[in-house]
mmCIF file of C-alpha atoms and ligand atoms in Angstrom:
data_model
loop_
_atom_site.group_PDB
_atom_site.id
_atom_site.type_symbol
_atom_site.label_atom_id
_atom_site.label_comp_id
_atom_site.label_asym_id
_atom_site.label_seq_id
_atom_site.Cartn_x
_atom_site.Cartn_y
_atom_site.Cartn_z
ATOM 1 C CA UNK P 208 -5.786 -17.630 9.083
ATOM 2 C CA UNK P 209 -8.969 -15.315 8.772
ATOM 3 C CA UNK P 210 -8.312 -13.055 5.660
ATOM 4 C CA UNK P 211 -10.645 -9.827 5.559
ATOM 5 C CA UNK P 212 -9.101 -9.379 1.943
ATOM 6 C CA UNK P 213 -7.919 -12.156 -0.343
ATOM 7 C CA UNK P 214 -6.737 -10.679 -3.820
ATOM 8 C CA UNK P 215 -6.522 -13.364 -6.387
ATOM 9 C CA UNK P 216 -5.089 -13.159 -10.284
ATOM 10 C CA UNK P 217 -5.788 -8.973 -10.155
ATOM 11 C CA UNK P 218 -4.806 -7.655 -13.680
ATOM 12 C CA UNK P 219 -5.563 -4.154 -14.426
ATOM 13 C CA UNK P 220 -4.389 -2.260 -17.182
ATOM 14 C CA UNK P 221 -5.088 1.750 -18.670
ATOM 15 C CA UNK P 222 -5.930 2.224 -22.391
ATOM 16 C CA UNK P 223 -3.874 4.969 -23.709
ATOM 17 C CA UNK P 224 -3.292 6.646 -27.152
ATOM 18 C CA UNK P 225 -0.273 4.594 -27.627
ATOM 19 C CA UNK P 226 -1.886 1.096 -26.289
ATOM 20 C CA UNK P 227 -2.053 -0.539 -23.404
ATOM 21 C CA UNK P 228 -0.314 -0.428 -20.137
ATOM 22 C CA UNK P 229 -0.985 -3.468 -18.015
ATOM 23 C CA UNK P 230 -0.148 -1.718 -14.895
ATOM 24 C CA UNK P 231 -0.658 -4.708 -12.518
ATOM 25 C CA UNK P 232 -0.243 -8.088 -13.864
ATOM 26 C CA UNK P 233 -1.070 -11.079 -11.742
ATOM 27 C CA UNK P 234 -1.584 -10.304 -8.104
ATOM 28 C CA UNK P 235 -2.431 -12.474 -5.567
ATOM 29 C CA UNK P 236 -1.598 -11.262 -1.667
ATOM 30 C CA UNK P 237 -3.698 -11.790 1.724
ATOM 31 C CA UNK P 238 -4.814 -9.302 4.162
ATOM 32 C CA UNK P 239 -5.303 -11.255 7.306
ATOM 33 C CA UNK P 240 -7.735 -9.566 9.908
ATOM 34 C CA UNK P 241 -6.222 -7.289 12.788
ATOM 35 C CA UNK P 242 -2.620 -7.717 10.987
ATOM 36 C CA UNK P 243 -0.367 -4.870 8.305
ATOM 37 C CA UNK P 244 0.394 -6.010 5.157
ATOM 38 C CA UNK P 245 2.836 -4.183 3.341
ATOM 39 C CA UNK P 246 3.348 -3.416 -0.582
ATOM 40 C CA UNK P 247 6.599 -2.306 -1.045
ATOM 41 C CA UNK P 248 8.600 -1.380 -4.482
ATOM 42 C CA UNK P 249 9.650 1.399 -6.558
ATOM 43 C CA UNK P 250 7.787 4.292 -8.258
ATOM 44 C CA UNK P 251 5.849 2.707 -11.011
ATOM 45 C CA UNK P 252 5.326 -0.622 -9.728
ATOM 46 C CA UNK P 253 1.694 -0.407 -9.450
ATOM 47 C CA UNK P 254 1.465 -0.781 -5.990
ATOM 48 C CA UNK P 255 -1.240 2.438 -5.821
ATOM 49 C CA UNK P 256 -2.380 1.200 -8.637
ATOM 50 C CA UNK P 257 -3.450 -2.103 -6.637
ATOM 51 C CA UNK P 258 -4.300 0.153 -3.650
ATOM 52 C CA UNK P 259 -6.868 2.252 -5.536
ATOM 53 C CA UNK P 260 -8.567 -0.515 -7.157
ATOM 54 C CA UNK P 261 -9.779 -2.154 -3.958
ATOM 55 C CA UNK P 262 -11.388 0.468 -3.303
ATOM 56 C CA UNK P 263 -12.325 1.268 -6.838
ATOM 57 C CA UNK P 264 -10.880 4.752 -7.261
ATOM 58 C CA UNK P 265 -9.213 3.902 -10.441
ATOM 59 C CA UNK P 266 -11.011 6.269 -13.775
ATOM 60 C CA UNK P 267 -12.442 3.879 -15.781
ATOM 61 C CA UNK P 268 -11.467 4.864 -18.866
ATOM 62 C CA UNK P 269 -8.305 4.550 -18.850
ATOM 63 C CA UNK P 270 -8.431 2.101 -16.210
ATOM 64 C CA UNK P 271 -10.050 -1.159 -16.383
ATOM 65 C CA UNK P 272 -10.099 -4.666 -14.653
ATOM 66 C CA UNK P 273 -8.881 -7.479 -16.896
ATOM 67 C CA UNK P 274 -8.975 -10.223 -14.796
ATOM 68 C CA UNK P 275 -9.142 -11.660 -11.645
ATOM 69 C CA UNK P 276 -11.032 -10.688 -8.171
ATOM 70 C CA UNK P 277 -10.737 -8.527 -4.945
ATOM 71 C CA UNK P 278 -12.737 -10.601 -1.927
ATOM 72 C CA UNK P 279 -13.473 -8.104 0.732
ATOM 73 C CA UNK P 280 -15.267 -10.034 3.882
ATOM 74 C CA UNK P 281 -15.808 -12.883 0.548
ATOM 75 C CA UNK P 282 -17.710 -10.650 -1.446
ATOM 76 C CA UNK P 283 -16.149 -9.789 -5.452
ATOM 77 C CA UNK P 284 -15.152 -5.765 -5.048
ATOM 78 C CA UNK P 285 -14.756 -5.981 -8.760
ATOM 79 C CA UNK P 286 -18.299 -6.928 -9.770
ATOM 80 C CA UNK P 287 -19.660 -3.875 -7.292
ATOM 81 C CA UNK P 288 -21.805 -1.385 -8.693
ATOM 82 C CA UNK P 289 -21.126 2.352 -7.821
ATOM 83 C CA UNK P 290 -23.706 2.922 -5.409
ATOM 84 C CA UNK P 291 -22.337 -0.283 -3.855
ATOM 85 C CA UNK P 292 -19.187 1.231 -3.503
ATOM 86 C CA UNK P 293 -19.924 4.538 -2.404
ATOM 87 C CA UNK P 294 -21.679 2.205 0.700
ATOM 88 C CA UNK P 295 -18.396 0.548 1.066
ATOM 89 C CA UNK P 296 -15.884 3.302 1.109
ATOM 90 C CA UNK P 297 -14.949 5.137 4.169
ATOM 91 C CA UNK P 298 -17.409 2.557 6.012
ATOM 92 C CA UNK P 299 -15.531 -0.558 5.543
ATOM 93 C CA UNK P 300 -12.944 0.546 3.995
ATOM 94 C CA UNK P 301 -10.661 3.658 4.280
ATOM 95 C CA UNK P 302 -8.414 5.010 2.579
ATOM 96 C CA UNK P 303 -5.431 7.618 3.576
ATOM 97 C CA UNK P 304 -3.926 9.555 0.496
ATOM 98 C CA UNK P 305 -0.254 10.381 0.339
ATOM 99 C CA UNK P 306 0.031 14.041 0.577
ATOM 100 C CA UNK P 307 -2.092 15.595 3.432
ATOM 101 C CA UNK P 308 -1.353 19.121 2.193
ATOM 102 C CA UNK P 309 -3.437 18.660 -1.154
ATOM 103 C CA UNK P 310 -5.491 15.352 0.009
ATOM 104 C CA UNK P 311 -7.732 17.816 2.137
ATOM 105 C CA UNK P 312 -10.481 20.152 0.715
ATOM 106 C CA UNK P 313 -8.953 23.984 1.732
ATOM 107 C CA UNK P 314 -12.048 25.573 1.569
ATOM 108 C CA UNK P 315 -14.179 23.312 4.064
ATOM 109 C CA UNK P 316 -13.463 23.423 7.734
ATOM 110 C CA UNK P 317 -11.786 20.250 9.402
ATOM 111 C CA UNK P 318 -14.894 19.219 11.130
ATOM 112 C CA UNK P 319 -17.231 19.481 8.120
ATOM 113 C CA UNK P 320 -14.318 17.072 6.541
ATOM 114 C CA UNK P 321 -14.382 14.863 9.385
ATOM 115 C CA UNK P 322 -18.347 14.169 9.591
ATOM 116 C CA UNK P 323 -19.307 14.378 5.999
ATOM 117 C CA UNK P 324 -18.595 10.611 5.216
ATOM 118 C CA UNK P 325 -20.607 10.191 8.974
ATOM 119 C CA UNK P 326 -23.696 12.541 7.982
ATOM 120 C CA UNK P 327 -23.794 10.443 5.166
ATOM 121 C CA UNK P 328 -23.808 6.795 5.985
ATOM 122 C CA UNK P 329 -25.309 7.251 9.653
ATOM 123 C CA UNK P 330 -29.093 8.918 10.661
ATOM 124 C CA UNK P 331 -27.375 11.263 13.201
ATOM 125 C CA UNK P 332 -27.554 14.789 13.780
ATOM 126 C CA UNK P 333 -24.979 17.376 12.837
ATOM 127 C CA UNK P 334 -24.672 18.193 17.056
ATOM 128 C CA UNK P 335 -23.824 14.133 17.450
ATOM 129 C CA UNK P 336 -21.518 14.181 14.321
ATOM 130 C CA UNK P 337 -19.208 16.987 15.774
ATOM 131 C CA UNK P 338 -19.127 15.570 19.227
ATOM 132 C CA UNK P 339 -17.738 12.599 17.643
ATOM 133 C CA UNK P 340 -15.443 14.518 15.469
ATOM 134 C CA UNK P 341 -13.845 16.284 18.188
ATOM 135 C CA UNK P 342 -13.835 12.702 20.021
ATOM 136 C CA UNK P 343 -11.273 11.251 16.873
ATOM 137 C CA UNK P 344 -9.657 14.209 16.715
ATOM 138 C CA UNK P 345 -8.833 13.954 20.542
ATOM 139 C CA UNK P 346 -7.751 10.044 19.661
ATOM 140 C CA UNK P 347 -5.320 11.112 16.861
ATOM 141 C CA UNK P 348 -3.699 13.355 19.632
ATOM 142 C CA UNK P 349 -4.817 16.631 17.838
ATOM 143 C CA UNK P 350 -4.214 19.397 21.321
ATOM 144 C CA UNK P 351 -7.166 21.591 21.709
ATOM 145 C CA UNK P 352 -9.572 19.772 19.286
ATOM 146 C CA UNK P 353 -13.131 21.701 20.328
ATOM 147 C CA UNK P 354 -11.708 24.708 18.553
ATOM 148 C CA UNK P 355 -9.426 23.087 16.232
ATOM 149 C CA UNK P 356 -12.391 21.610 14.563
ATOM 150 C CA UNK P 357 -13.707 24.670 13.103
ATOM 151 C CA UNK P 358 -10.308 25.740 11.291
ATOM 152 C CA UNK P 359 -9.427 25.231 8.041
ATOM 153 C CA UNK P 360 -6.400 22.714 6.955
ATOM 154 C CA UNK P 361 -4.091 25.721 6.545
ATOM 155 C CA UNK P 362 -3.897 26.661 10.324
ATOM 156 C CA UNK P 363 -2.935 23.100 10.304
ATOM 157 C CA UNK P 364 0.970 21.777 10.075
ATOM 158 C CA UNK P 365 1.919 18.913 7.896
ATOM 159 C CA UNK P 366 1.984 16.319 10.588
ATOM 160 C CA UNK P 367 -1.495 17.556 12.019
ATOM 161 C CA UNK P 368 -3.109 17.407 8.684
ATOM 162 C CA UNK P 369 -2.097 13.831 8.627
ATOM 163 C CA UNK P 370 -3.694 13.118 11.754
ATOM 164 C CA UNK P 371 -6.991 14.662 10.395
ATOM 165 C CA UNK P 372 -6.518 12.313 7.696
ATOM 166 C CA UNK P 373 -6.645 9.272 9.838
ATOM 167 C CA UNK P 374 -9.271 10.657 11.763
ATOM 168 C CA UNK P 375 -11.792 11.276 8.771
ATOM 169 C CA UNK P 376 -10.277 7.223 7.816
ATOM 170 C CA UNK P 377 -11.042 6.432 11.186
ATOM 171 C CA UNK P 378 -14.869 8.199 11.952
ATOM 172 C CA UNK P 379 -16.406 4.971 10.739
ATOM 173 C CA UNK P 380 -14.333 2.283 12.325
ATOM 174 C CA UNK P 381 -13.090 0.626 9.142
ATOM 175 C CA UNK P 382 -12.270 -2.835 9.488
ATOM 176 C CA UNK P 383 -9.552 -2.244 6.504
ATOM 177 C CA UNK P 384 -7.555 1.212 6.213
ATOM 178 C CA UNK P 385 -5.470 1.534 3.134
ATOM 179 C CA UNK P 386 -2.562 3.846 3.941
ATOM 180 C CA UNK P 387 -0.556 4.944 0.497
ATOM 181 C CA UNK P 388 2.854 6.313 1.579
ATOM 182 C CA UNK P 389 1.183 8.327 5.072
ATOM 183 C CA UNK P 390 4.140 9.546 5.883
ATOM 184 C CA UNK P 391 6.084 10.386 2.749
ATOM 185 C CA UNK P 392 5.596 14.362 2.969
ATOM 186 C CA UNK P 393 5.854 14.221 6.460
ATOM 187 C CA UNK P 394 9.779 14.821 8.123
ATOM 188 C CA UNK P 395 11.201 11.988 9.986
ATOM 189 C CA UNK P 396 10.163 13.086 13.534
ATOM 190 C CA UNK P 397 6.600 13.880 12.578
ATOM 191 C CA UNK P 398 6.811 10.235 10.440
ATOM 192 C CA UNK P 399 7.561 8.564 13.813
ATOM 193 C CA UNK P 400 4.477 9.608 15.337
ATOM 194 C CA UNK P 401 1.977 9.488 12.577
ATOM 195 C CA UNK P 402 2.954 5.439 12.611
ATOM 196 C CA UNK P 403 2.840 5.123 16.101
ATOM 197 C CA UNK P 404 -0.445 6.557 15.834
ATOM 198 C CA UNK P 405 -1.689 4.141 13.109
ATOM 199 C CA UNK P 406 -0.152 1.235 15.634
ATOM 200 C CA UNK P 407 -1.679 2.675 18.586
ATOM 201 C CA UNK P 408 -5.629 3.210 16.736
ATOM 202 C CA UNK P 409 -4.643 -0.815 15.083
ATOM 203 C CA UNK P 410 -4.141 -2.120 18.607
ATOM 204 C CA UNK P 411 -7.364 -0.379 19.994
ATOM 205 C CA UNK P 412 -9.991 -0.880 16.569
ATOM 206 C CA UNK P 413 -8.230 -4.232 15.918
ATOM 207 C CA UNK P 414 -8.910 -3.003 11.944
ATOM 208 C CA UNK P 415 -6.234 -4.374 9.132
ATOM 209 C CA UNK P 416 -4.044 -2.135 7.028
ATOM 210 C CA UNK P 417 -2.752 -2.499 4.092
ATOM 211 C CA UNK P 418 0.551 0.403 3.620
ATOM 212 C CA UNK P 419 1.806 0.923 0.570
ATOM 213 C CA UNK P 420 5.439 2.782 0.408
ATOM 214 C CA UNK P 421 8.886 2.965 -1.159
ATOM 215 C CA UNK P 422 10.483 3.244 2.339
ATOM 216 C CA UNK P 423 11.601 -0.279 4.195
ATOM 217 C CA UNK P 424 12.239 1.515 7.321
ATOM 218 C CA UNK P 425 8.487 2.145 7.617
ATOM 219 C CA UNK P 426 7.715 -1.520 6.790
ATOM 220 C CA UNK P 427 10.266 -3.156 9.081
ATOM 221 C CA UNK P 428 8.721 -0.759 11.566
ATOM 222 C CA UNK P 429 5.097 -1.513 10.795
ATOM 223 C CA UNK P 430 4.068 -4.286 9.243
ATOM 224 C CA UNK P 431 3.821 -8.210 9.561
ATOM 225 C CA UNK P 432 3.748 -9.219 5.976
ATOM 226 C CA UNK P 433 5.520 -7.601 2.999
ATOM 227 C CA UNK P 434 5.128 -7.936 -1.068
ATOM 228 C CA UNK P 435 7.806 -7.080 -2.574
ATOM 229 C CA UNK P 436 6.253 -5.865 -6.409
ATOM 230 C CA UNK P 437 8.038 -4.859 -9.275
ATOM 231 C CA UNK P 438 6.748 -3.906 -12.767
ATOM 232 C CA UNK P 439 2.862 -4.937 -11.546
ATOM 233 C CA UNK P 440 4.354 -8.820 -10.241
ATOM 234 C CA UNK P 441 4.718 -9.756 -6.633
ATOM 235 C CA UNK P 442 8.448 -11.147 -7.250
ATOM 236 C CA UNK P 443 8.654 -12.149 -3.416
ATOM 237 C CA UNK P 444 6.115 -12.683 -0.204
ATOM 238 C CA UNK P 445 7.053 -12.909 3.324
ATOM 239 C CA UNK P 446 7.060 -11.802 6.871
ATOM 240 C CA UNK P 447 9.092 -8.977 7.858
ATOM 241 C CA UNK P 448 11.604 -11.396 9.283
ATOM 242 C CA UNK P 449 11.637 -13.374 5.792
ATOM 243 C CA UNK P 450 12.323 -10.603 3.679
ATOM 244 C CA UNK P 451 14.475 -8.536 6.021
ATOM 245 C CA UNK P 452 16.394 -11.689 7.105
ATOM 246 C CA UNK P 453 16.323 -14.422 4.766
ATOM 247 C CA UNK P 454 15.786 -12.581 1.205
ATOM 248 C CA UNK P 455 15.477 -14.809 -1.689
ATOM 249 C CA UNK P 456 14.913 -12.547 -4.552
ATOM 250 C CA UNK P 457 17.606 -10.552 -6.443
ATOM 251 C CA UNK P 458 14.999 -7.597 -6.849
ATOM 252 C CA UNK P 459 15.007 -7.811 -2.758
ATOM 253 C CA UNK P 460 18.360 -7.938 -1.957
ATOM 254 C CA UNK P 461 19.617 -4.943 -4.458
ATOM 255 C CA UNK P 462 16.314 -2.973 -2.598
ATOM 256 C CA UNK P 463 18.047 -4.118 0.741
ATOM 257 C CA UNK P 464 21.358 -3.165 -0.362
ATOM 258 C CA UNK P 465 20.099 0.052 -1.476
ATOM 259 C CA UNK P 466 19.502 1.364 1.906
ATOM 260 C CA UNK P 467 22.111 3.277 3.842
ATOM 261 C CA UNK P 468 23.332 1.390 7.063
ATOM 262 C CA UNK P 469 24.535 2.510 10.406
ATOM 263 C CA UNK P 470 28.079 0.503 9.834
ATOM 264 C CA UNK P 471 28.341 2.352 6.441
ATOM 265 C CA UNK P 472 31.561 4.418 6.034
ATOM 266 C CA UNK P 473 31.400 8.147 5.461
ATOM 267 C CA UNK P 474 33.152 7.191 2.045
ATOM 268 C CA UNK P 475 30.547 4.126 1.081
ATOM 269 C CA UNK P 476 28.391 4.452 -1.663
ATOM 270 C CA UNK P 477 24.622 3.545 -1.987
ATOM 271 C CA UNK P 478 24.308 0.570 -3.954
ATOM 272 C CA UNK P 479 22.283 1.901 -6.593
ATOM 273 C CA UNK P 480 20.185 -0.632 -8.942
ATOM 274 C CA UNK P 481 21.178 -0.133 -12.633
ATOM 275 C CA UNK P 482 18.978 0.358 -14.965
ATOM 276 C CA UNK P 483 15.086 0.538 -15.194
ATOM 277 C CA UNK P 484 11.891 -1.151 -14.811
ATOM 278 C CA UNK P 485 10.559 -2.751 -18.235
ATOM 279 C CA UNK P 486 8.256 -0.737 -20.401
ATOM 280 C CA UNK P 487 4.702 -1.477 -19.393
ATOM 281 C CA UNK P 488 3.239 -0.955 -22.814
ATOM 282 C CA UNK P 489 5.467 -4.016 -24.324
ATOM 283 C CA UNK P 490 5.735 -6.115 -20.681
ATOM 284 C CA UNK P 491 8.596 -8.728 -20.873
ATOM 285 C CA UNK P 492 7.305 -12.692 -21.696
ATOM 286 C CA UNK P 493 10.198 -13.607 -18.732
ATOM 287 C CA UNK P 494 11.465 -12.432 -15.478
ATOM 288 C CA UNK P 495 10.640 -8.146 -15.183
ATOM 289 C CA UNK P 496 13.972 -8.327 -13.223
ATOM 290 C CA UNK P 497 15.962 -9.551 -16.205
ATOM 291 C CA UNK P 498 17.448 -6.511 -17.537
ATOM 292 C CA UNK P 499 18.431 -5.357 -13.967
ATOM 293 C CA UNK P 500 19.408 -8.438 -12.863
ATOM 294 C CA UNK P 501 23.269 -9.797 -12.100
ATOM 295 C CA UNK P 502 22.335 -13.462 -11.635
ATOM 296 C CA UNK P 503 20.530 -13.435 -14.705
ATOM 297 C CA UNK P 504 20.293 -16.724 -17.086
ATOM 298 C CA UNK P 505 19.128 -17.474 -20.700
ATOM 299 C CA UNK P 506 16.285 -19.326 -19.150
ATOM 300 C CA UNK P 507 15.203 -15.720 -17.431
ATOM 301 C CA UNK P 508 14.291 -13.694 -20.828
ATOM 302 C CA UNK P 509 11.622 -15.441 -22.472
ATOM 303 C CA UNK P 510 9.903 -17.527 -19.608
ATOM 304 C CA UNK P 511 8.406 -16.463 -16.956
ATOM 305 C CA UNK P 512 10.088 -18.010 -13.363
ATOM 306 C CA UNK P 513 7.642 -19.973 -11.013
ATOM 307 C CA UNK P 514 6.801 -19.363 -7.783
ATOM 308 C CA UNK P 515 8.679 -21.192 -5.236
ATOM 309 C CA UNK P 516 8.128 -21.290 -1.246
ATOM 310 C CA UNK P 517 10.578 -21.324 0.851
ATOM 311 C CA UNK P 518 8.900 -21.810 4.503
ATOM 312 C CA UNK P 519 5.171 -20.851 5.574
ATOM 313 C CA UNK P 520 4.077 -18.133 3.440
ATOM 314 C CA UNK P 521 7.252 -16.964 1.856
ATOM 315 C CA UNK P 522 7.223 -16.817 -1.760
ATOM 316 C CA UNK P 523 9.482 -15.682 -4.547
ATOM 317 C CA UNK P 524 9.316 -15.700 -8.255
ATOM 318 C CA UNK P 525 12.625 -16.253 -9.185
ATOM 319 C CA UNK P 526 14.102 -19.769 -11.710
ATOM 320 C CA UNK P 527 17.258 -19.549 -9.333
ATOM 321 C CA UNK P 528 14.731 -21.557 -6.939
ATOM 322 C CA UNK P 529 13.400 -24.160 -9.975
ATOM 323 C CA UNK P 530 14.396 -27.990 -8.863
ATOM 324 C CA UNK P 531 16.622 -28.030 -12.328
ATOM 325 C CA UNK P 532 18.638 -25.268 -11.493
ATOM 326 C CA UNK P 533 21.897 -26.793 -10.275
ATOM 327 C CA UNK P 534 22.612 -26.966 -6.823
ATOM 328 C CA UNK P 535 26.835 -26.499 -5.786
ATOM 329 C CA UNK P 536 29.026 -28.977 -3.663
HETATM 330 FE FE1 SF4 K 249 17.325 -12.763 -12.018
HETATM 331 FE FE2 SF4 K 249 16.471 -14.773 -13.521
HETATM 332 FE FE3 SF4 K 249 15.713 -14.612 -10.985
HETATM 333 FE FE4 SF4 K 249 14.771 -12.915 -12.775
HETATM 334 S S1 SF4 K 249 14.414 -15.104 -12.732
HETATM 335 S S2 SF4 K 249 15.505 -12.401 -10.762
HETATM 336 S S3 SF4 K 249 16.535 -12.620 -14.103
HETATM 337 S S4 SF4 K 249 17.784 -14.920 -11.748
#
């Protein structure tokens, strides 16, 4: 398959006063072009921390790469100077922040936001620029847009800032949009739309998206692939129908089981997942899960579990999958 992104090995880590945090510890995950890749996991995980890297949004210091490479269309993001970068983002690649109430300048009218990444990597005139801004905002089904463009994000709602979000993401037809948790601030109605939106814009720009969130109903909803990360691994890799319907990892099904269900009881309880992820500063040689973890072995603590496939491109990272682990009947 055509990948526009192929992460390999990523390792980054943040230099603190009391050491090191290795925030993200190994990744390797495909974008493939045209498709949604998920990154799914709990608070902490280092999925934004993955998320702002490829585009290279991480403060460096604290943050630094320690290994490995992000290939964007084959080239190394890593090894790209600033003013590369600055070429690269909101061109290429786009990015839409988490919480559209602080995300957009308050001060600055929506249009201005809208066409300054256009005035600035297009010769085109300011008259041009708006036409086209009230053109996206029309797309991201914002009513009334010729006047709507010269407000400021406060006559805006929460779900209409979003939209202006996308639209500055979209002004420049990125062929990659990196969405970290759109919808998170946003209630459930106004969530609904805001990814029908991003499906609707996919279908019609044919770009690749890479959404980052906490919340599986968005994935199942959205995406074709998923990783599953935990404590800055990927511990499992699939397509939605893998990891919704034939889960291999522990970490997985505890997330799965985590989720309240239409069948649940009034009187059922949440399974929560005990516990909590390992300390970054002193990572664990074995399994992240281990602590957490009901199936766990002796083997498990001090070594860390291969990777194992289990059909075309599902993955987990688990020993209960090694050849020696002993098979029943
Ligand atoms: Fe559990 Fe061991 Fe698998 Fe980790 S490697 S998830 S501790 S069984």
């Amino acid at each position: 398959m055509d990948n526009i992104l192929e992460v390999r090995d990523l390792k980054i880590s943040f230099k603190t006063f009391f050491g090191e945090v290795e925030a993200v510890r190994g990744v390797s995950f495909d974008v493939p072009r045209s498709q949604t890749v998920a990154i799914v996991g709990e608070s902490g995980c280092g999925k934004s921390v993955t998320a702002n890297s490829i585009m290279k949004l991480l403060p460096d210091p604290p943050a630094f790469y320690k290994g490995g490479s992000i290939l964007f269309e084959g080239e190394d993001i890593v090894k790209k100077t600033d003013k590369e970068m600055r070429d690269i983002r909101g061109k290429s690649i786009s990015m839409v922040f988490q919480d559209p109430m602080t995300s957009l300048n308050p001060t600055m009218k929506v249009g201005d936001q809208i066409i300054e990444g256009l005035m600035k990597h297009e010769s085109i005139s300011k008259e041009e620029a708006k036409k086209k801004a009230i053109e996206i905002l029309k797309m991201v089904s914002v009513p009334k847009a010729e006047t709507r463009i010269n407000q400021y994000p406060h006559e805006f709602s929460g779900g209409m800032r979003q939209r202006v979000m996308i639209a500055i993401a979209m002004i420049m037809n990125p062929k990659l949009m990196i969405a970290d948790e759109p919808t998170t601030a946003l209630d459930v109605t106004v969530q609904a739309q805001i990814l029908d939106l991003m499906k609707k814009l996919q279908r019609e720009f044919g770009m690749s998206i890479i959404l980052i969130t906490h919340d599986l109903g968005v994935v199942a909803d959205m995406s074709n692939k998923v990783e599953v990360m935990y404590a800055g691994q990927i511990l499992e890799e699939g397509s939605v129908d893998d990891i919704f319907y034939n889960t291999k990892h522990p970490y997985t099904i505890r997330l799965l089981a985590s989720l309240p269900r239409l069948d649940m009881d009034r009187n059922d309880k949440l399974q929560a997942i005990h516990g909590t992820p390992p300390d970054l500063y002193i990572p664990p040689k074995g399994c992240p899960f281990y602590d957490r973890c009901d199936k766990a072995m002796v083997v498990c603590k001090d070594n860390m579990p291969p990777v194992t496939e289990h059909g075309e491109g599902h993955y987990c990272k688990c020993w209960l999958y090694h050849d020696m682990y002993p098979k029943e009947g």
